[in-house]
Amino acid sequence: MAAPTISAAQAVGEYLQSPDDLLKIVAFRKKLEKEKSSIDARLKSGVKDQLDATRDGLRKLFGTRSNVQTIKDELETVDRLCSDPQNVVSTFDQISRVSMVHRNFVQTEEMVNNLLDMSSKLDMLEDMLARDSEDILGPAPNILRIHYQLNKLEAFRNQTIHQAKRSSADVRRTLTQWFDRLNKIISAFDEYVLAIAQNILPIVRAGYPDVIVKLMKIVEIEGREDEKAIAMKLVKKAAKLDVAAKFQSMQANARIIKHYRSKVQKCIIESIKEKFEAAYEREGRNPAAFLENSLWIYQDIMRIEEDVVPCFPPSYEIYNLYVREYHRALNDTITKIMADEPEASVLLTLHQWVKDYRKNMKDLNVPPELLEPPLLEGNEQSLIEDYLKLIIKKLDEWTANLMKTEVEAFTAREEPPEIDSDGLYGMQGAIILFQMVNQQVDLAMESNQGLILSRVIEEVNRVMRGVQDRWTKLVDTEYKKQIEKPEEAAGGLVEYCIALANDQIKSAEFAETLSGRVEPLVSDKYRATIHDRLNDAIDGCLDVAKKCTQTLIDIIFNDLKPATKQLFQPSWYEGIMLQIVETIRDYTTDFQAYLHQAMFDSLLEDLLDTFLVTYITALANAPKLKIPAAAQRIKEDITEAYKFFGTYKKTKELEPRFEVLEMILSLLEASKSLVFLSYWSFAKVHGPNVAFVEALMKARDDLDRSAVSEVMESVKRKVKEENLTDQPTIMKKIAIQGTFSRLLARTS
């Protein structure tokens, strides 16, 4: 660390810190002068040494420049003497011609000997090549020897052909025939080398990685020879003729460029493509089987990294080549799978497989840049959309076919409905529909993705809702046809409504089972959606079933119209309730036998409501009632109805329902002065119902107009005083007809 800078004043201040220090000034001055003299002496010595070194360096520099000039002059003299030996050696031209003649004699002798020996050499090479080629996955013991000998023969051929360019056509043709066999063996050897290149991984697996090392030696040798030949051709093209003539090798070289390295790489790429195509074909072009049995891809990559890479020079980047081409071949195969429009299960399998592939390649430390282009263009999520579109299409097709059959059976009603194992009427719709639904849900569950399962359930809800809407409209249409045009309507609507109601209950049960099976498998994020959609579908099933039972009730009371029109009419006093009850009993007996118990119980509730509404409405719109005969008949009607419904329901359930008739009967039986009390009991439960009470009082033949007015004034006053409001009871369903409507009803 550098010492802090001290000013002159600070240095003096350190010595003169007290008045007594002034006495030391003389000694301090002498000390400083002594130090200055010492520093000056050292500086002078250093400057002298530096000047001496500079002078010596300059002397050496000048000497070197002189030496360089001398060498340059000598080299120019040598170059001048060498440029034209004829100027120096008088017999040089004769020496050159004799040398050329001698060289030609040697070359001719060598060529003749090579031509004579070539046949036996080719016999040996053919035999070695045949033995090595028998097993392409074998050790190839002779490959380097074959290549060496063929290289020598090929060079001899090239030189001979080049030298014969100026010979006659017959000579050139004869030479071509002599070398024809060599050319065939060279071609066979090239094919053998490329066959090895197409089987690199199998050869390594067979335990002969040294064969690949030999292959690479051959490729490297041929590559260097190619480079030489290309360089010579470039020199020929660029150089002057007199310069090119100095290089005899240029003239002799007629080598065919082999491009072994690029051919080997092409063979590797082709072998990878063929391997993927063979794997796909081996699985019968079954995408699911191909993906399921694709472990070999990762095994190959690991084997390549461990055993193939060491056999290649680093410049080949063979690992990158293999991984890149494996990925591209895989991408081509997946593209082919998608082009064949696979079924929904394959889309889900492929979606999960692509995710696993990316993870596995990351675990193998494969660089991401080698995995281009991304599988499915990096948009594997589109598989989910494609899957859902396919599900929608399939569900819609299956549902349309199912509904076509079911609707035809429901509208034609040529045969009675099927009877299931429980002895109930039924249809096949629910069973077939949920076979389809469960199949798709099971596929979605295999994806282990809550999103997919949730979306499938949403589509199931949509399909079921569509089916339910169609059934609701169809039941309405068929009932309307039976009422308005009974002669055109097929029989059996009651039976088929029972069957449809049972079928919808089955659907609801299936949906509930499905909900219990699926909901525990997903996170809270999707559980609520699945729960809501399936519950909505269940509600829809129950709505259709309810629609069927309501239609059954409508059919009953449509049949009862002739009887219900007589209620509180003169003929009513003779008793028609037994006829009404027996008609209802005929229907309910069949209902109980063939309708699901839960729906039968629901139907009874609605049937009782409809009966009470019909009866009370008829009473509210009745003409004059003969009191007390009317009251007595009402009691008998209540007894008959109570007795009938009592066969299906317990007394404690019926009493609250029939209580309204008892209260109304009390209003009819009460005297003018006591009506108020009966009304108060009625109003506390059912609300004011002023119009109904007024119609009831007017219908009593024992009350004149003034009495009715008096009763109603007290009723209205009580309603106002007690601030009575309407109550949601059965009385809300009672419709009071106007005077004109009553007149029309009587004349119809």
XYZ file of C-alpha atoms in Angstrom:
748
model
C 0.000 0.000 0.000
C 1.522 3.430 -0.986
C 2.580 5.732 1.834
C 0.499 8.885 2.199
C 1.998 12.059 0.660
C 3.478 14.480 3.271
C 3.901 18.185 2.487
C 7.064 20.133 3.362
C 5.261 22.040 6.086
C 4.045 18.783 7.651
C 7.601 17.321 7.558
C 9.043 20.422 9.254
C 6.207 20.412 11.745
C 7.159 16.919 12.892
C 10.588 18.181 13.964
C 9.530 21.558 15.386
C 6.813 20.604 17.800
C 8.054 22.657 20.783
C 10.100 25.863 21.341
C 13.108 23.795 22.449
C 13.229 22.170 18.972
C 14.397 25.504 17.469
C 17.819 24.756 18.914
C 18.009 21.659 16.646
C 17.579 23.562 13.352
C 21.288 23.595 12.501
C 21.658 19.854 13.046
C 18.483 19.193 11.075
C 19.751 21.298 8.138
C 23.067 19.408 7.980
C 21.204 16.110 7.989
C 19.045 17.190 5.043
C 22.053 18.430 3.020
C 23.806 15.092 3.558
C 20.740 13.140 2.333
C 20.443 15.413 -0.750
C 24.100 14.815 -1.680
C 23.598 11.040 -1.455
C 20.482 11.136 -3.707
C 22.216 13.320 -6.328
C 25.125 10.861 -6.542
C 22.798 7.883 -7.123
C 20.858 9.740 -9.848
C 24.049 10.700 -11.703
C 25.282 7.074 -11.687
C 21.921 5.780 -12.982
C 21.810 8.284 -15.869
C 25.323 7.295 -16.980
C 24.441 3.552 -17.060
C 21.327 4.266 -19.120
C 23.252 6.301 -21.716
C 25.872 3.546 -22.117
C 23.162 0.908 -22.717
C 21.472 3.098 -25.347
C 24.763 3.634 -27.240
C 25.467 -0.134 -27.285
C 21.953 -0.890 -28.635
C 22.317 1.594 -31.492
C 25.707 0.093 -32.504
C 24.142 -3.427 -32.685
C 21.171 -2.148 -34.712
C 23.411 -0.583 -37.354
C 25.491 -3.804 -37.559
C 22.353 -5.947 -38.068
C 21.114 -3.755 -40.908
C 24.433 -4.180 -42.685
C 24.287 -7.996 -42.304
C 20.703 -8.158 -43.661
C 21.725 -6.217 -46.779
C 24.670 -8.571 -47.357
C 22.411 -11.679 -47.100
C 19.922 -10.097 -49.458
C 22.595 -9.466 -52.064
C 23.840 -13.054 -51.790
C 20.319 -14.493 -52.181
C 19.701 -12.402 -55.278
C 22.925 -13.835 -56.780
C 21.805 -17.422 -55.968
C 18.357 -16.767 -57.466
C 19.894 -15.357 -60.625
C 22.190 -18.366 -61.059
C 19.335 -20.891 -60.422
C 16.780 -19.253 -62.681
C 18.474 -20.464 -65.881
C 20.987 -23.310 -65.390
C 21.669 -23.261 -69.134
C 23.540 -20.031 -68.679
C 25.906 -21.764 -66.250
C 26.008 -25.422 -67.422
C 26.665 -25.701 -71.149
C 25.527 -29.335 -71.367
C 22.369 -28.860 -69.318
C 20.013 -29.486 -72.295
C 21.638 -32.853 -73.011
C 21.496 -33.825 -69.330
C 17.768 -32.920 -69.202
C 16.902 -35.045 -72.276
C 18.848 -38.061 -71.010
C 17.124 -37.730 -67.621
C 13.705 -37.639 -69.255
C 14.461 -40.736 -71.369
C 15.608 -42.611 -68.287
C 12.529 -41.591 -66.352
C 10.270 -42.777 -69.183
C 12.039 -46.147 -69.299
C 11.553 -46.602 -65.538
C 7.886 -45.619 -65.703
C 7.228 -47.901 -68.641
C 8.826 -50.863 -66.891
C 6.853 -50.129 -63.730
C 3.588 -49.828 -65.685
C 4.130 -53.154 -67.471
C 4.921 -54.921 -64.216
C 1.867 -53.417 -62.509
C -0.412 -54.499 -65.355
C 1.004 -58.034 -65.198
C 0.592 -58.217 -61.383
C -2.842 -56.560 -61.260
C -4.874 -59.684 -62.034
C -3.450 -61.693 -59.113
C -3.865 -58.715 -56.791
C -7.493 -58.328 -57.820
C -8.114 -62.046 -57.174
C -6.797 -61.609 -53.644
C -8.802 -58.401 -53.051
C -12.031 -59.952 -54.348
C -11.604 -62.887 -51.985
C -10.928 -60.668 -48.942
C -13.817 -58.338 -49.786
C -16.230 -61.262 -50.230
C -15.254 -62.719 -46.850
C -15.624 -59.371 -45.034
C -18.921 -58.613 -46.772
C -20.549 -61.894 -45.702
C -21.323 -60.444 -42.257
C -21.863 -56.698 -42.324
C -21.864 -56.704 -38.508
C -18.636 -58.721 -38.365
C -15.067 -57.731 -37.455
C -14.006 -56.712 -41.026
C -10.374 -57.865 -40.516
C -9.260 -57.071 -44.067
C -10.876 -53.693 -44.670
C -7.744 -51.574 -44.180
C -5.580 -53.913 -46.273
C -8.170 -53.928 -49.058
C -8.355 -50.149 -48.977
C -4.556 -49.754 -49.087
C -4.168 -52.069 -52.077
C -7.118 -50.543 -53.934
C -5.708 -47.065 -53.318
C -2.391 -48.063 -54.935
C -4.126 -49.709 -57.890
C -6.453 -46.741 -58.276
C -3.500 -44.319 -58.317
C -1.804 -46.536 -60.924
C -4.983 -46.529 -63.011
C -5.343 -42.769 -62.815
C -1.721 -42.195 -63.838
C -1.924 -44.706 -66.696
C -5.163 -43.285 -68.068
C -3.739 -39.769 -67.859
C -0.577 -40.730 -69.721
C -2.610 -42.477 -72.414
C -4.640 -39.364 -73.235
C -2.447 -38.719 -76.292
C -2.488 -42.374 -77.345
C -4.741 -43.851 -80.019
C -8.368 -44.758 -79.363
C -7.505 -48.474 -79.523
C -4.886 -48.073 -76.798
C -7.286 -46.149 -74.570
C -10.028 -48.740 -75.161
C -7.620 -51.577 -74.311
C -6.579 -49.851 -71.088
C -10.216 -49.289 -70.163
C -10.884 -53.015 -70.556
C -7.825 -53.842 -68.448
C -9.094 -51.614 -65.631
C -12.778 -52.624 -65.892
C -12.424 -55.345 -63.259
C -10.602 -52.929 -60.928
C -13.400 -50.405 -61.320
C -15.990 -53.022 -60.336
C -14.042 -54.001 -57.210
C -13.654 -50.323 -56.254
C -17.431 -49.874 -56.638
C -18.061 -52.994 -54.550
C -15.694 -51.714 -51.862
C -17.470 -48.320 -51.854
C -20.802 -50.097 -51.350
C -19.295 -52.142 -48.518
C -17.962 -49.020 -46.798
C -21.335 -47.286 -47.073
C -23.105 -50.419 -45.797
C -20.902 -50.251 -42.695
C -21.836 -46.569 -42.340
C -25.507 -47.555 -42.379
C -24.958 -50.057 -39.553
C -22.662 -48.172 -37.203
C -24.763 -48.648 -34.060
C -25.512 -52.373 -34.713
C -21.797 -53.011 -35.350
C -20.878 -51.323 -32.067
C -23.556 -53.338 -30.268
C -22.106 -56.492 -31.835
C -18.830 -55.694 -30.087
C -16.746 -54.373 -33.001
C -16.201 -50.637 -32.418
C -12.740 -51.070 -33.996
C -14.501 -51.553 -37.355
C -15.879 -48.011 -37.033
C -12.398 -46.733 -36.166
C -11.065 -48.433 -39.348
C -13.917 -46.885 -41.311
C -12.970 -43.445 -40.035
C -9.321 -43.997 -41.010
C -10.418 -44.822 -44.537
C -12.732 -41.803 -44.649
C -9.945 -39.518 -43.401
C -7.435 -40.887 -45.950
C -9.905 -40.470 -48.787
C -10.771 -37.016 -47.514
C -7.122 -35.918 -47.669
C -6.766 -37.357 -51.168
C -9.919 -35.491 -52.218
C -8.460 -32.269 -50.841
C -5.210 -32.781 -52.787
C -7.061 -33.489 -56.012
C -9.291 -30.436 -55.565
C -6.263 -28.255 -54.789
C -4.475 -29.472 -57.929
C -7.499 -28.748 -60.070
C -7.686 -25.258 -58.646
C -3.967 -24.682 -59.377
C -4.428 -25.925 -62.945
C -7.335 -23.603 -63.381
C -5.616 -20.576 -61.881
C -1.939 -21.077 -62.904
C -0.231 -20.440 -66.193
C 0.536 -23.417 -68.403
C 4.305 -23.142 -68.012
C 3.978 -23.074 -64.250
C 1.573 -26.059 -64.231
C 3.895 -28.006 -66.484
C 6.530 -28.046 -63.760
C 4.257 -30.202 -61.564
C 4.197 -33.668 -63.095
C 1.794 -34.881 -60.396
C -0.762 -32.450 -61.682
C -0.628 -33.983 -65.084
C -0.759 -37.518 -63.753
C -3.616 -36.998 -61.319
C -6.995 -37.995 -62.737
C -8.632 -38.898 -59.394
C -12.424 -39.082 -59.089
C -13.545 -37.121 -55.989
C -15.230 -39.621 -53.596
C -16.706 -37.381 -50.871
C -16.622 -40.264 -48.371
C -17.288 -38.041 -45.366
C -20.509 -36.556 -46.703
C -21.619 -39.974 -47.999
C -21.058 -41.548 -44.581
C -23.106 -38.794 -42.949
C -25.893 -39.299 -45.497
C -25.846 -43.045 -44.782
C -26.138 -42.365 -41.050
C -29.105 -40.062 -41.660
C -30.775 -42.561 -44.004
C -30.235 -45.412 -41.539
C -31.918 -43.387 -38.790
C -34.927 -42.623 -40.994
C -35.204 -46.270 -42.014
C -34.983 -47.353 -38.375
C -37.917 -45.151 -37.380
C -39.959 -46.241 -40.386
C -39.244 -49.895 -39.605
C -40.204 -49.400 -35.943
C -43.512 -47.815 -36.970
C -44.226 -50.588 -39.464
C -43.213 -53.248 -36.914
C -46.007 -52.008 -34.642
C -48.494 -52.319 -37.499
C -48.608 -48.527 -37.895
C -50.284 -48.445 -34.497
C -49.368 -45.047 -32.964
C -50.128 -46.098 -29.386
C -47.953 -49.218 -29.676
C -45.138 -47.237 -31.323
C -45.114 -44.668 -28.505
C -45.416 -47.304 -25.805
C -42.441 -49.257 -27.167
C -40.199 -46.251 -27.845
C -37.697 -46.852 -25.044
C -35.140 -47.856 -27.678
C -34.763 -44.197 -28.682
C -33.235 -43.262 -25.334
C -31.205 -46.486 -25.200
C -29.737 -45.709 -28.615
C -28.784 -42.167 -27.614
C -27.032 -43.389 -24.468
C -25.183 -46.100 -26.423
C -24.121 -43.574 -29.062
C -22.710 -41.253 -26.429
C -20.846 -44.059 -24.656
C -19.568 -46.248 -27.511
C -20.000 -44.535 -30.894
C -18.664 -41.054 -30.130
C -15.160 -42.334 -29.161
C -14.846 -43.967 -32.602
C -15.164 -40.665 -34.476
C -12.837 -37.659 -34.701
C -14.152 -34.698 -32.656
C -14.563 -32.608 -35.815
C -17.407 -34.880 -36.909
C -19.558 -33.871 -33.895
C -21.147 -37.264 -34.347
C -23.218 -37.095 -31.140
C -24.886 -33.890 -32.322
C -25.542 -35.447 -35.729
C -27.166 -38.556 -34.267
C -29.322 -36.724 -31.724
C -30.418 -34.111 -34.263
C -31.381 -36.735 -36.848
C -33.089 -38.993 -34.287
C -35.179 -36.006 -33.260
C -36.005 -35.094 -36.860
C -36.954 -38.674 -37.734
C -39.139 -38.797 -34.636
C -40.765 -35.504 -35.605
C -41.474 -36.881 -39.103
C -43.057 -39.993 -37.576
C -45.261 -37.953 -35.241
C -46.253 -35.687 -38.129
C -47.242 -38.820 -40.053
C -49.284 -40.041 -37.070
C -51.149 -36.732 -36.871
C -51.793 -36.741 -40.630
C -53.603 -40.083 -40.243
C -56.151 -38.419 -37.897
C -55.646 -40.751 -34.918
C -58.380 -41.560 -32.436
C -58.849 -39.629 -29.203
C -56.900 -42.059 -27.015
C -53.826 -41.623 -29.218
C -53.990 -37.834 -28.902
C -53.919 -38.066 -25.111
C -51.133 -40.658 -25.172
C -49.127 -38.504 -27.572
C -49.642 -35.393 -25.436
C -48.214 -37.127 -22.365
C -45.467 -38.818 -24.395
C -44.190 -35.519 -25.796
C -43.979 -34.090 -22.274
C -42.087 -37.177 -21.088
C -39.788 -37.003 -24.127
C -38.800 -33.427 -23.354
C -38.119 -34.350 -19.732
C -36.134 -37.470 -20.652
C -33.969 -35.596 -23.143
C -33.268 -32.997 -20.495
C -32.273 -35.777 -18.068
C -29.889 -37.086 -20.751
C -28.333 -33.579 -20.901
C -29.206 -33.207 -24.563
C -28.670 -29.560 -25.629
C -32.025 -27.925 -26.518
C -30.662 -26.601 -29.821
C -30.370 -30.208 -31.061
C -34.099 -30.728 -30.577
C -35.200 -28.552 -33.468
C -37.798 -28.283 -34.806
C -39.870 -28.818 -31.652
C -42.194 -31.813 -31.752
C -45.646 -30.752 -32.923
C -44.076 -27.323 -33.587
C -43.886 -26.814 -29.827
C -47.664 -26.622 -29.615
C -48.485 -29.932 -27.953
C -51.271 -28.200 -26.016
C -53.144 -28.103 -29.326
C -53.435 -31.888 -28.921
C -55.819 -31.255 -26.065
C -57.959 -29.043 -28.265
C -57.813 -31.624 -31.059
C -58.705 -34.324 -28.552
C -61.665 -32.339 -27.266
C -62.829 -31.567 -30.809
C -62.661 -35.275 -31.573
C -64.531 -36.089 -28.358
C -67.202 -33.550 -29.268
C -67.465 -34.989 -32.750
C -67.624 -38.589 -31.540
C -70.051 -37.878 -28.708
C -72.287 -35.904 -31.058
C -72.184 -38.670 -33.679
C -72.818 -41.447 -31.169
C -75.547 -39.475 -29.436
C -77.227 -38.593 -32.737
C -77.260 -42.267 -33.764
C -78.475 -43.323 -30.330
C -81.243 -40.718 -30.233
C -82.320 -41.570 -33.758
C -82.959 -45.155 -32.697
C -84.517 -44.223 -29.345
C -86.772 -41.514 -30.795
C -87.977 -43.811 -33.577
C -88.891 -46.469 -31.016
C -90.558 -43.897 -28.734
C -92.675 -42.315 -31.471
C -93.612 -45.521 -33.325
C -94.283 -47.556 -30.150
C -94.721 -50.689 -32.229
C -93.469 -52.918 -29.428
C -93.945 -52.532 -25.672
C -90.922 -51.218 -23.781
C -88.281 -53.647 -22.550
C -88.566 -54.971 -19.011
C -85.323 -54.889 -17.050
C -84.014 -57.270 -14.422
C -86.035 -55.449 -11.728
C -89.277 -55.977 -13.643
C -89.537 -52.291 -14.605
C -90.060 -50.748 -18.006
C -86.791 -49.506 -19.429
C -84.819 -48.317 -22.449
C -81.259 -48.876 -23.590
C -80.427 -45.176 -23.915
C -78.886 -44.628 -20.478
C -76.758 -47.773 -20.632
C -75.405 -47.058 -24.117
C -74.882 -43.350 -23.423
C -72.863 -43.986 -20.286
C -70.840 -46.716 -21.918
C -69.679 -44.017 -24.323
C -69.272 -41.452 -21.555
C -67.280 -43.766 -19.275
C -65.033 -44.774 -22.162
C -64.078 -41.150 -22.810
C -63.760 -40.321 -19.119
C -61.456 -43.313 -18.586
C -59.246 -42.069 -21.406
C -59.171 -38.597 -19.901
C -58.277 -40.040 -16.500
C -55.269 -41.800 -18.006
C -53.844 -38.396 -18.945
C -53.539 -37.527 -15.222
C -54.576 -33.974 -16.068
C -57.447 -32.364 -14.227
C -57.949 -29.867 -17.049
C -58.606 -32.590 -19.619
C -60.938 -34.468 -17.302
C -62.798 -31.270 -16.475
C -63.227 -30.379 -20.149
C -64.484 -33.878 -20.967
C -67.041 -33.668 -18.154
C -68.180 -30.310 -19.532
C -68.751 -31.960 -22.914
C -70.596 -34.832 -21.247
C -72.839 -32.284 -19.546
C -73.474 -30.549 -22.874
C -74.389 -33.810 -24.602
C -76.635 -34.959 -21.764
C -78.368 -31.596 -21.639
C -78.964 -31.794 -25.371
C -80.468 -35.265 -25.005
C -82.638 -34.092 -22.117
C -83.953 -31.088 -24.045
C -84.853 -33.308 -26.960
C -86.702 -35.780 -24.748
C -88.625 -32.976 -23.065
C -89.763 -31.554 -26.403
C -90.593 -35.020 -27.746
C -92.752 -35.893 -24.734
C -94.620 -32.602 -25.156
C -95.106 -33.282 -28.864
C -96.342 -36.841 -28.364
C -98.733 -35.819 -25.569
C -100.103 -32.968 -27.652
C -100.629 -35.337 -30.591
C -102.478 -37.810 -28.361
C -104.756 -35.090 -26.985
C -105.451 -33.156 -30.180
C -105.309 -35.970 -32.762
C -105.776 -39.228 -30.893
C -106.671 -41.068 -34.103
C -103.173 -40.334 -35.506
C -101.250 -41.098 -32.326
C -99.733 -44.506 -31.650
C -100.749 -46.283 -28.484
C -98.495 -47.028 -25.541
C -97.525 -43.462 -24.622
C -98.101 -44.249 -20.944
C -95.791 -47.256 -21.033
C -93.074 -45.383 -22.909
C -93.264 -42.402 -20.568
C -92.736 -44.831 -17.678
C -89.792 -46.404 -19.525
C -88.262 -42.988 -20.263
C -88.634 -41.885 -16.646
C -86.886 -45.065 -15.479
C -84.166 -44.537 -18.082
C -83.524 -41.011 -16.822
C -83.286 -42.251 -13.243
C -80.644 -44.725 -14.434
C -78.799 -41.886 -16.121
C -78.894 -39.879 -12.906
C -77.537 -42.852 -10.952
C -74.779 -43.403 -13.522
C -73.861 -39.719 -13.379
C -73.758 -39.797 -9.591
C -71.494 -42.868 -9.677
C -69.269 -41.125 -12.201
C -69.048 -38.055 -9.971
C -68.018 -40.158 -6.997
C -65.377 -41.893 -9.092
C -63.890 -38.786 -10.700
C -64.004 -36.024 -8.098
C -61.455 -37.549 -5.669
C -58.905 -37.764 -8.505
C -58.648 -34.033 -9.242
C -57.524 -30.952 -7.363
C -59.885 -28.423 -5.841
C -59.348 -26.233 -8.910
C -61.266 -28.693 -11.108
C -63.330 -30.568 -8.530
C -65.925 -27.802 -8.227
C -66.413 -27.624 -12.011
C -66.791 -31.393 -12.345
C -69.174 -31.513 -9.388
C -71.320 -28.673 -10.738
C -71.480 -30.049 -14.285
C -72.425 -33.566 -13.216
C -74.941 -32.259 -10.712
C -76.441 -30.134 -13.456
C -76.689 -33.231 -15.667
C -78.298 -35.161 -12.805
C -80.824 -32.345 -12.296
C -81.584 -32.492 -16.002
C -82.241 -36.233 -15.797
C -84.593 -35.713 -12.882
C -86.341 -32.903 -14.763
C -87.024 -35.216 -17.712
C -88.221 -37.961 -15.369
C -90.457 -35.401 -13.666
C -91.732 -34.318 -17.075
C -92.673 -37.933 -17.806
C -94.559 -38.413 -14.528
C -96.337 -35.087 -14.999
C -97.352 -36.219 -18.475
C -98.718 -39.423 -16.953
C -100.794 -37.325 -14.566
C -101.954 -35.125 -17.446
C -103.020 -38.257 -19.332
C -105.009 -39.455 -16.293
C -106.865 -36.191 -15.843
C -107.421 -35.815 -19.576
C -109.219 -39.181 -19.399
C -111.084 -37.907 -16.330
C -112.332 -34.698 -17.977
C -115.869 -36.024 -18.557
C -116.074 -36.957 -14.891
C -114.374 -33.857 -13.428
C -116.691 -31.606 -15.464
C -119.607 -33.100 -13.523
C -118.113 -32.142 -10.173
C -120.561 -29.966 -8.221
C -123.031 -30.172 -11.088
C -126.529 -31.681 -10.500
C -125.318 -35.191 -11.477
C -122.530 -34.949 -8.890
C -124.981 -35.360 -6.029
C -125.610 -38.898 -7.230
C -121.885 -39.696 -6.707
C -119.114 -39.741 -9.313
C -116.036 -39.785 -7.033
C -115.891 -43.570 -7.096
C -115.564 -43.451 -10.899
C -112.751 -40.909 -10.634
C -110.903 -42.873 -7.961
C -111.185 -46.180 -9.827
C -109.844 -44.608 -13.020
C -106.881 -43.235 -11.115
C -106.397 -46.620 -9.431
C -106.215 -48.397 -12.793
C -103.362 -46.128 -13.833
C -101.489 -46.148 -10.536
C -101.573 -49.932 -10.377
C -99.572 -50.046 -13.630
C -97.368 -47.199 -12.460
C -96.492 -48.979 -9.250
C -95.699 -52.184 -11.120
C -93.405 -50.697 -13.766
C -92.196 -47.304 -12.508
C -89.106 -46.747 -10.355
C -90.182 -46.517 -6.703
C -88.690 -43.062 -6.154
C -90.481 -41.709 -9.206
C -93.700 -43.461 -8.203
C -93.545 -41.750 -4.795
C -92.934 -38.418 -6.538
C -95.786 -39.107 -8.941
C -98.151 -39.799 -6.028
C -97.266 -36.437 -4.464
C -97.985 -34.632 -7.715
C -101.088 -36.753 -8.371
C -102.516 -35.843 -4.972
C -101.766 -32.170 -5.607
C -103.423 -32.325 -9.035
C -106.458 -34.097 -7.585
C -106.855 -31.501 -4.838
C -106.360 -28.573 -7.238
C -108.854 -30.048 -9.712
C -111.420 -30.689 -6.987
C -111.046 -27.319 -5.234
C -111.010 -25.430 -8.572
C -114.246 -27.154 -9.577
C -115.703 -26.228 -6.188
C -114.579 -22.605 -6.528
C -116.304 -22.366 -9.895
C -119.390 -24.392 -8.944
C -122.963 -23.192 -9.516
C -125.362 -23.140 -6.566
C -124.589 -25.740 -3.937
C -127.413 -27.446 -2.166
C -126.674 -27.160 1.500
C -126.474 -29.475 3.426
C -126.571 -32.108 0.588
C -123.436 -30.679 -1.032
C -121.531 -30.753 2.260
C -122.520 -34.363 2.799
C -121.418 -35.325 -0.710
C -118.076 -33.541 -0.198
C -117.549 -35.562 2.978
C -118.190 -38.744 1.037
C -115.816 -37.603 -1.751
C -113.115 -36.878 0.820
C -113.602 -40.303 2.355
C -113.299 -42.033 -1.054
C -110.192 -40.068 -2.040
C -108.611 -40.482 1.402
C -109.240 -44.163 1.275
C -107.642 -44.470 -2.181
C -104.525 -42.448 -1.417
C -104.282 -44.198 1.912
C -103.396 -47.415 0.098
C -100.092 -45.778 -0.907
C -99.378 -43.215 1.787
C -99.460 -43.193 5.557
C -102.176 -41.364 7.474
C -99.739 -38.878 9.004
C -98.704 -37.903 5.466
C -102.241 -37.600 4.142
C -103.882 -35.663 6.970
C -101.964 -32.391 6.372
C -102.736 -32.637 2.650
C -106.483 -33.210 3.095
C -106.731 -30.600 5.816
C -107.526 -27.923 3.227
C -110.674 -29.851 2.148
C -111.718 -30.147 5.780
C -111.316 -26.374 6.236
C -113.284 -25.659 3.055
C -115.993 -28.084 4.177
C -116.129 -26.184 7.477
C -116.744 -22.947 5.518
C -119.679 -24.602 3.747
C -121.188 -26.104 6.879
C -120.851 -23.034 9.120
C -123.844 -20.812 9.726
C -123.737 -17.211 8.667
C -122.681 -16.091 12.111
C -119.940 -18.756 12.487
C -118.434 -18.584 8.991
C -116.046 -15.972 10.334
C -114.474 -18.456 12.752
C -114.067 -21.139 10.087
C -112.544 -18.573 7.770
C -110.066 -17.428 10.386
C -108.774 -20.998 10.799
C -108.517 -21.304 7.012
C -106.878 -17.888 6.454
C -104.181 -18.374 9.084
C -102.852 -21.360 7.080
C -103.628 -20.506 3.471
C -103.821 -16.731 3.397
C -106.826 -14.456 2.668
C -108.080 -16.054 -0.601
C -110.929 -13.519 -0.556
C -112.062 -14.271 -4.125
C -112.265 -17.998 -3.385
C -114.222 -17.490 -0.176
C -116.592 -15.070 -1.884
C -117.214 -17.552 -4.722
C -117.847 -20.270 -2.139
C -120.308 -18.112 -0.186
C -122.159 -17.108 -3.344
C -122.471 -20.765 -4.326
C -124.226 -21.662 -1.034
C -127.963 -21.730 -1.660
C -128.692 -21.167 2.046
C -127.193 -17.646 1.958
C -128.897 -14.806 0.150
C -127.054 -11.878 -1.348
C -127.211 -9.713 1.748
C -125.921 -12.536 3.919
C -123.031 -13.097 1.519
C -122.255 -9.364 1.605
C -122.324 -9.335 5.377
C -120.007 -12.353 5.607
C -117.563 -10.924 3.080
C -117.461 -7.526 4.810
C -116.399 -9.185 8.045
C -113.837 -11.289 6.124
C -112.308 -8.303 4.364
C -112.226 -6.311 7.579
C -110.374 -9.115 9.344
C -107.899 -9.400 6.472
C -107.191 -5.698 6.738
C -106.935 -5.671 10.525
C -104.633 -8.681 10.677
C -102.725 -7.641 7.564
C -103.082 -11.151 6.194
C -100.920 -12.042 3.169
C -100.957 -14.854 0.626
C -99.248 -18.102 1.662
C -97.434 -20.546 -0.650
C -99.952 -23.348 -0.243
C -102.068 -25.332 -2.638
C -104.596 -22.486 -2.701
C -102.162 -20.456 -4.834
C -102.927 -22.880 -7.679
C -106.703 -22.365 -7.589
C -108.049 -20.404 -10.560
C -111.347 -18.538 -10.052
C -113.274 -18.092 -13.278
C -115.108 -14.908 -14.112
C -118.861 -14.800 -14.703
C -118.503 -14.991 -18.471
C -116.120 -17.925 -18.261
C -118.513 -19.794 -16.031
C -121.318 -19.183 -18.512
C -119.201 -20.600 -21.323
C -118.264 -23.602 -19.202
C -121.898 -24.385 -18.491
C -122.930 -24.159 -22.139
C -120.006 -26.250 -23.435
